Amino acid sequence: MKTTYRTAAHDAIRDALREDTRVVLLGEDVGHYGGTYAVSKGLLDEFGPDRVRDTPLSELGFVGIGIGAALGGLRPIVEVMTVNFSLLALDQIVNTAAALRHMSGGQFSVPLVVRMATGAGRQLAAQHSHSLEGWYAHIPGIKVVAPATVEDAYGMLGAALADPDPVIIFEHVQLYNMAADIETLGPTELSGAAIRRTGTDVSVITYGGCLPKVLDAANELALTGIDCEVVDLRSLRPLDTETVIASVSKTHRAVIVDEAWRTGSLAAEVSARIVENAFFELDAPIARVCSAEVPIPYAKHLEQAALPQPDKIVAAVKSLFGGRP
């Protein structure tokens, strides 16, 4: 049966609300409107306003409410409309949610899940389109995941709700309409990378919304005789360094595709770990494909030009082989 990423995310929230009365959903437009990306459509009618709550436009306020609810024994799911708006709640996430277990000597935990849309590609302009996952992956005390498949869109939420510490889930806006044939959906791990395509010539490492582009590029490269192994990081904190190093040690080349800006990016962190752990396995320099270092443009042709695209990934891979056709 065909299931979309949007439907999987919706069903994960619905099933969590059904199975555990401690679970509540709150955020901007999650109730009457059904969510900015229609992920919570129908949940207010089924569960009522005590468990599905529309909030004012105040990320600092309603993320703080989520932290308080978690400390009080609930299992809140807080939806932030876009990653850019989450910056208004950085104090709550970084200074409170991430730090409370450590600052209390282990006496308190914050079982909070924050979901947010991330990424570009839908002409939503610079205040709605950036990929700031790496900022959150920098912070100890939280887990950061980026589900890139329908299965993970469903399974990671349940695992996040079961975790005693804060979990940030990044859902790329370009993935919501993606569909896959799924028999059953169930829980998945919050840690561990996944090999989405096995190969022998080069490891292409990515996460989230870039995964479909990387798979398209890998298929194109296969026609030229270059066999790509595609690594989906899935979890950005903690990073599964072991899987990355094992892949690079097999292929001896690495390309990292990251929709964030190159400077200070998660791609830079992955590059550093490869150099630290597998430098002598490399037969070519590490290549990175990232977004142009500009605020994401509104104009469609400029937005597409600013983002990683399959042709840029193909070119980066070929450069590691001396540009062989």
Tab-separated table of C-alpha atoms in Angstrom:
chain	number	residue	atom	x	y	z
A	1	MET	CA	0.000	0.000	0.000
A	2	LYS	CA	1.289	3.446	-0.915
A	3	THR	CA	1.893	5.606	2.144
A	4	THR	CA	3.168	9.167	2.085
A	5	TYR	CA	5.675	10.656	4.463
A	6	ARG	CA	2.951	13.086	5.598
A	7	THR	CA	0.537	10.244	6.353
A	8	ALA	CA	3.206	8.320	8.232
A	9	ALA	CA	3.995	11.334	10.424
A	10	HIS	CA	0.268	11.911	11.012
A	11	ASP	CA	-0.370	8.268	11.910
A	12	ALA	CA	2.599	8.243	14.291
A	13	ILE	CA	1.132	11.163	16.243
A	14	ARG	CA	-2.381	9.684	16.174
A	15	ASP	CA	-1.184	6.290	17.389
A	16	ALA	CA	0.882	7.898	20.152
A	17	LEU	CA	-2.143	9.883	21.339
A	18	ARG	CA	-4.270	6.727	21.309
A	19	GLU	CA	-1.761	4.564	23.146
A	20	ASP	CA	-0.652	6.929	25.916
A	21	THR	CA	-2.903	9.455	27.623
A	22	ARG	CA	0.193	11.414	28.694
A	23	VAL	CA	0.914	12.401	25.083
A	24	VAL	CA	-0.227	15.884	24.068
A	25	LEU	CA	0.326	17.873	20.875
A	26	LEU	CA	0.770	21.633	20.877
A	27	GLY	CA	1.944	24.279	18.465
A	28	GLU	CA	0.857	26.877	15.946
A	29	ASP	CA	-2.132	25.770	13.836
A	30	VAL	CA	-1.910	22.113	14.880
A	31	GLY	CA	-5.580	21.975	15.869
A	32	HIS	CA	-8.326	23.641	13.868
A	33	TYR	CA	-6.146	24.155	10.790
A	34	GLY	CA	-4.705	20.655	10.919
A	35	GLY	CA	-1.073	21.691	10.825
A	36	THR	CA	0.809	23.899	8.396
A	37	TYR	CA	1.761	20.762	6.432
A	38	ALA	CA	-1.506	18.895	7.202
A	39	VAL	CA	0.274	16.423	9.482
A	40	SER	CA	-2.180	16.876	12.374
A	41	LYS	CA	-5.353	17.019	10.298
A	42	GLY	CA	-8.332	15.521	12.149
A	43	LEU	CA	-6.545	15.036	15.460
A	44	LEU	CA	-8.375	17.852	17.259
A	45	ASP	CA	-11.738	16.271	16.369
A	46	GLU	CA	-10.591	12.870	17.620
A	47	PHE	CA	-8.779	13.858	20.812
A	48	GLY	CA	-10.202	17.241	21.769
A	49	PRO	CA	-8.627	20.557	22.811
A	50	ASP	CA	-7.133	19.227	26.052
A	51	ARG	CA	-4.707	17.038	24.096
A	52	VAL	CA	-4.355	18.920	20.795
A	53	ARG	CA	-3.748	22.577	21.544
A	54	ASP	CA	-3.329	25.543	19.255
A	55	THR	CA	-0.861	28.022	20.702
A	56	PRO	CA	-0.152	31.716	20.204
A	57	LEU	CA	2.650	32.710	17.828
A	58	SER	CA	5.294	32.536	20.531
A	59	GLU	CA	7.870	29.775	20.130
A	60	LEU	CA	9.661	30.839	23.283
A	61	GLY	CA	6.398	30.515	25.186
A	62	PHE	CA	4.947	27.261	23.896
A	63	VAL	CA	8.252	25.349	23.815
A	64	GLY	CA	8.626	26.435	27.440
A	65	ILE	CA	5.127	25.100	28.140
A	66	GLY	CA	6.201	21.819	26.580
A	67	ILE	CA	9.220	21.643	28.882
A	68	GLY	CA	7.037	22.310	31.910
A	69	ALA	CA	4.534	19.673	30.793
A	70	ALA	CA	7.339	17.144	30.374
A	71	LEU	CA	8.665	17.915	33.850
A	72	GLY	CA	5.119	17.478	35.144
A	73	GLY	CA	4.780	13.946	33.802
A	74	LEU	CA	3.309	14.422	30.333
A	75	ARG	CA	4.867	13.385	27.015
A	76	PRO	CA	4.458	16.534	24.903
A	77	ILE	CA	4.974	16.761	21.151
A	78	VAL	CA	5.697	20.381	20.311
A	79	GLU	CA	5.436	21.388	16.662
A	80	VAL	CA	7.438	24.396	15.500
A	81	MET	CA	6.257	25.590	12.105
A	82	THR	CA	9.713	26.010	10.540
A	83	VAL	CA	13.284	25.611	11.701
A	84	ASN	CA	13.885	29.344	11.276
A	85	PHE	CA	11.178	30.152	13.820
A	86	SER	CA	12.720	27.706	16.283
A	87	LEU	CA	15.507	30.222	16.819
A	88	LEU	CA	13.037	32.150	18.966
A	89	ALA	CA	12.970	29.143	21.304
A	90	LEU	CA	16.718	28.518	21.448
A	91	ASP	CA	16.899	29.647	25.072
A	92	GLN	CA	14.264	27.074	26.090
A	93	ILE	CA	15.833	24.248	24.089
A	94	VAL	CA	19.525	24.899	24.737
A	95	ASN	CA	19.570	26.497	28.183
A	96	THR	CA	16.706	24.569	29.748
A	97	ALA	CA	15.625	21.341	28.021
A	98	ALA	CA	19.121	20.201	27.072
A	99	ALA	CA	20.715	21.190	30.374
A	100	LEU	CA	18.245	20.232	33.101
A	101	ARG	CA	19.328	16.610	33.556
A	102	HIS	CA	22.942	17.691	33.963
A	103	MET	CA	22.269	20.777	36.066
A	104	SER	CA	20.046	18.758	38.428
A	105	GLY	CA	22.614	16.020	38.883
A	106	GLY	CA	20.314	13.551	37.152
A	107	GLN	CA	17.281	14.307	39.331
A	108	PHE	CA	15.171	15.631	36.451
A	109	SER	CA	14.722	14.678	32.840
A	110	VAL	CA	12.777	16.401	30.070
A	111	PRO	CA	10.960	13.821	27.889
A	112	LEU	CA	10.086	16.407	25.257
A	113	VAL	CA	9.746	15.899	21.490
A	114	VAL	CA	10.073	18.943	19.233
A	115	ARG	CA	9.073	18.433	15.602
A	116	MET	CA	9.874	21.032	13.004
A	117	ALA	CA	9.865	21.453	9.253
A	118	THR	CA	13.219	22.234	7.715
A	119	GLY	CA	14.805	22.852	4.345
A	120	ALA	CA	14.052	24.614	1.088
A	121	GLY	CA	12.588	23.898	-2.321
A	122	ARG	CA	9.060	25.279	-2.014
A	123	GLN	CA	9.685	28.993	-2.591
A	124	LEU	CA	9.069	29.962	1.018
A	125	ALA	CA	11.912	32.501	1.027
A	126	ALA	CA	14.708	33.056	3.501
A	127	GLN	CA	12.747	33.127	6.771
A	128	HIS	CA	11.188	29.694	6.170
A	129	SER	CA	13.743	27.677	4.217
A	130	HIS	CA	17.045	27.075	5.927
A	131	SER	CA	18.630	23.868	7.182
A	132	LEU	CA	19.864	24.517	10.696
A	133	GLU	CA	19.959	20.922	11.919
A	134	GLY	CA	23.694	21.174	12.495
A	135	TRP	CA	23.142	23.955	15.032
A	136	TYR	CA	21.082	21.620	17.210
A	137	ALA	CA	23.420	18.675	16.620
A	138	HIS	CA	26.108	20.806	18.300
A	139	ILE	CA	24.257	20.737	21.653
A	140	PRO	CA	24.909	18.025	24.281
A	141	GLY	CA	21.828	16.866	26.177
A	142	ILE	CA	19.495	16.400	23.202
A	143	LYS	CA	19.105	13.849	20.438
A	144	VAL	CA	18.671	15.123	16.881
A	145	VAL	CA	17.160	13.003	14.106
A	146	ALA	CA	16.262	13.634	10.477
A	147	PRO	CA	13.918	10.942	9.124
A	148	ALA	CA	14.379	10.643	5.356
A	149	THR	CA	12.059	7.708	4.666
A	150	VAL	CA	8.390	6.945	5.238
A	151	GLU	CA	9.345	4.230	7.718
A	152	ASP	CA	11.465	6.598	9.803
A	153	ALA	CA	8.843	9.359	9.625
A	154	TYR	CA	6.536	6.985	11.497
A	155	GLY	CA	8.941	5.002	13.622
A	156	MET	CA	11.167	7.722	15.029
A	157	LEU	CA	8.331	9.560	16.770
A	158	GLY	CA	7.396	6.630	18.987
A	159	ALA	CA	11.033	6.054	19.877
A	160	ALA	CA	11.450	9.756	20.638
A	161	LEU	CA	8.453	9.753	22.979
A	162	ALA	CA	9.910	6.786	24.847
A	163	ASP	CA	13.220	8.579	25.355
A	164	PRO	CA	13.666	10.260	28.758
A	165	ASP	CA	15.542	13.206	27.241
A	166	PRO	CA	14.671	15.865	24.642
A	167	VAL	CA	14.536	14.766	21.006
A	168	ILE	CA	14.412	17.147	18.044
A	169	ILE	CA	12.867	15.716	14.857
A	170	PHE	CA	13.566	17.519	11.585
A	171	GLU	CA	11.101	16.821	8.758
A	172	HIS	CA	12.202	18.181	5.396
A	173	VAL	CA	9.382	20.026	3.612
A	174	GLN	CA	10.194	18.336	0.295
A	175	LEU	CA	9.561	14.892	1.764
A	176	TYR	CA	5.937	15.249	2.883
A	177	ASN	CA	4.510	14.177	-0.487
A	178	MET	CA	6.997	11.345	-0.975
A	179	ALA	CA	5.286	7.947	-1.092
A	180	ALA	CA	6.497	4.378	-0.659
A	181	ASP	CA	4.965	0.904	-0.703
A	182	ILE	CA	4.745	-0.062	2.947
A	183	GLU	CA	3.324	-3.259	4.430
A	184	THR	CA	3.450	-2.247	8.086
A	185	LEU	CA	4.905	0.646	10.030
A	186	GLY	CA	6.577	0.225	13.394
A	187	PRO	CA	9.145	1.759	15.730
A	188	THR	CA	12.666	2.470	14.517
A	189	GLU	CA	15.843	3.370	16.349
A	190	LEU	CA	16.865	6.948	17.137
A	191	SER	CA	20.511	6.160	16.473
A	192	GLY	CA	22.482	4.457	13.762
A	193	ALA	CA	23.009	5.338	10.116
A	194	ALA	CA	21.504	3.229	7.327
A	195	ILE	CA	23.022	2.055	4.057
A	196	ARG	CA	20.348	2.966	1.511
A	197	ARG	CA	22.347	1.712	-1.469
A	198	THR	CA	25.382	-0.562	-1.399
A	199	GLY	CA	28.347	0.235	-3.597
A	200	THR	CA	32.078	-0.192	-3.983
A	201	ASP	CA	33.524	2.982	-5.536
A	202	VAL	CA	32.505	5.961	-3.384
A	203	SER	CA	30.523	6.649	-0.201
A	204	VAL	CA	27.961	9.414	-0.578
A	205	ILE	CA	26.882	10.484	2.905
A	206	THR	CA	23.744	12.538	3.492
A	207	TYR	CA	20.558	12.883	5.536
A	208	GLY	CA	16.982	14.181	5.378
A	209	GLY	CA	15.731	15.905	2.254
A	210	CYS	CA	18.932	15.339	0.282
A	211	LEU	CA	18.576	11.542	0.316
A	212	PRO	CA	16.289	11.322	-2.769
A	213	LYS	CA	18.654	13.601	-4.701
A	214	VAL	CA	21.634	11.472	-3.725
A	215	LEU	CA	19.859	8.284	-4.808
A	216	ASP	CA	18.996	9.894	-8.159
A	217	ALA	CA	22.624	10.910	-8.610
A	218	ALA	CA	23.797	7.415	-7.677
A	219	ASN	CA	21.536	5.888	-10.332
A	220	GLU	CA	22.892	8.299	-12.930
A	221	LEU	CA	26.479	7.572	-11.921
A	222	ALA	CA	25.852	3.832	-12.166
A	223	LEU	CA	25.274	4.318	-15.913
A	224	THR	CA	28.835	5.649	-16.165
A	225	GLY	CA	30.332	2.755	-14.230
A	226	ILE	CA	30.686	4.472	-10.830
A	227	ASP	CA	29.110	2.398	-8.063
A	228	CYS	CA	27.966	4.610	-5.162
A	229	GLU	CA	27.268	3.499	-1.632
A	230	VAL	CA	24.648	5.819	-0.101
A	231	VAL	CA	24.777	6.386	3.656
A	232	ASP	CA	21.756	7.998	5.335
A	233	LEU	CA	22.951	9.398	8.666
A	234	ARG	CA	19.391	9.381	10.136
A	235	SER	CA	20.660	10.521	13.541
A	236	LEU	CA	22.686	13.731	13.643
A	237	ARG	CA	23.312	13.540	17.382
A	238	PRO	CA	24.602	11.020	18.175
A	239	LEU	CA	26.394	10.531	14.852
A	240	ASP	CA	27.036	6.944	13.802
A	241	THR	CA	30.720	7.361	13.062
A	242	GLU	CA	31.286	3.602	12.911
A	243	THR	CA	28.989	3.052	9.914
A	244	VAL	CA	30.457	6.030	8.070
A	245	ILE	CA	34.035	4.862	8.622
A	246	ALA	CA	33.195	1.294	7.616
A	247	SER	CA	31.694	2.530	4.354
A	248	VAL	CA	34.606	4.853	3.547
A	249	SER	CA	37.097	2.116	4.403
A	250	LYS	CA	35.392	-0.053	1.799
A	251	THR	CA	35.045	2.515	-1.004
A	252	HIS	CA	38.081	4.733	-0.240
A	253	ARG	CA	36.292	7.897	-1.385
A	254	ALA	CA	33.707	10.141	0.286
A	255	VAL	CA	31.261	12.828	-0.807
A	256	ILE	CA	29.094	14.496	1.828
A	257	VAL	CA	25.832	16.136	0.753
A	258	ASP	CA	24.320	18.606	3.209
A	259	GLU	CA	21.674	21.260	2.509
A	260	ALA	CA	23.180	23.493	5.171
A	261	TRP	CA	25.817	26.077	4.352
A	262	ARG	CA	29.338	24.688	3.981
A	263	THR	CA	30.925	26.900	6.673
A	264	GLY	CA	30.595	25.253	10.081
A	265	SER	CA	28.258	22.609	8.681
A	266	LEU	CA	27.424	19.078	9.751
A	267	ALA	CA	29.247	18.083	6.562
A	268	ALA	CA	32.382	19.624	8.065
A	269	GLU	CA	31.962	17.520	11.218
A	270	VAL	CA	31.534	14.326	9.195
A	271	SER	CA	34.593	15.257	7.124
A	272	ALA	CA	36.646	15.745	10.274
A	273	ARG	CA	35.609	12.377	11.671
A	274	ILE	CA	36.573	10.635	8.439
A	275	VAL	CA	39.983	12.316	8.484
A	276	GLU	CA	40.490	11.480	12.166
A	277	ASN	CA	39.508	7.829	11.774
A	278	ALA	CA	40.145	6.807	8.172
A	279	PHE	CA	42.630	9.226	6.633
A	280	PHE	CA	44.901	6.502	5.284
A	281	GLU	CA	41.908	4.722	3.707
A	282	LEU	CA	41.217	7.662	1.382
A	283	ASP	CA	42.296	7.536	-2.260
A	284	ALA	CA	41.060	11.084	-2.945
A	285	PRO	CA	40.212	14.243	-0.983
A	286	ILE	CA	36.785	14.400	0.661
A	287	ALA	CA	34.241	16.387	-1.366
A	288	ARG	CA	31.279	18.333	-0.015
A	289	VAL	CA	28.103	19.471	-1.769
A	290	CYS	CA	26.317	22.162	0.265
A	291	SER	CA	23.992	25.117	-0.278
A	292	ALA	CA	25.348	28.385	-1.600
A	293	GLU	CA	26.364	30.726	1.207
A	294	VAL	CA	23.432	33.099	0.776
A	295	PRO	CA	20.018	33.399	2.415
A	296	ILE	CA	17.792	31.016	0.461
A	297	PRO	CA	16.259	33.025	-2.434
A	298	TYR	CA	12.543	33.234	-3.145
A	299	ALA	CA	12.746	33.097	-6.954
A	300	LYS	CA	12.399	29.480	-8.024
A	301	HIS	CA	15.372	29.360	-10.389
A	302	LEU	CA	17.621	31.025	-7.818
A	303	GLU	CA	16.402	28.761	-5.026
A	304	GLN	CA	17.145	25.672	-7.104
A	305	ALA	CA	20.556	27.053	-8.048
A	306	ALA	CA	21.423	27.631	-4.391
A	307	LEU	CA	20.633	24.072	-3.252
A	308	PRO	CA	22.437	20.758	-3.689
A	309	GLN	CA	21.072	19.086	-6.829
A	310	PRO	CA	21.721	15.702	-8.463
A	311	ASP	CA	23.893	17.249	-11.188
A	312	LYS	CA	26.125	18.894	-8.554
A	313	ILE	CA	26.418	15.598	-6.699
A	314	VAL	CA	27.312	13.784	-9.916
A	315	ALA	CA	29.984	16.368	-10.682
A	316	ALA	CA	31.454	16.127	-7.173
A	317	VAL	CA	31.661	12.340	-7.369
A	318	LYS	CA	33.257	12.417	-10.813
A	319	SER	CA	35.854	14.906	-9.591
A	320	LEU	CA	37.182	12.199	-7.248
A	321	PHE	CA	37.887	10.005	-10.253
A	322	GLY	CA	39.657	12.682	-12.250
A	323	GLY	CA	36.368	13.671	-13.863
A	324	ARG	CA	36.094	10.336	-15.643
A	325	PRO	CA	32.939	10.157	-17.777
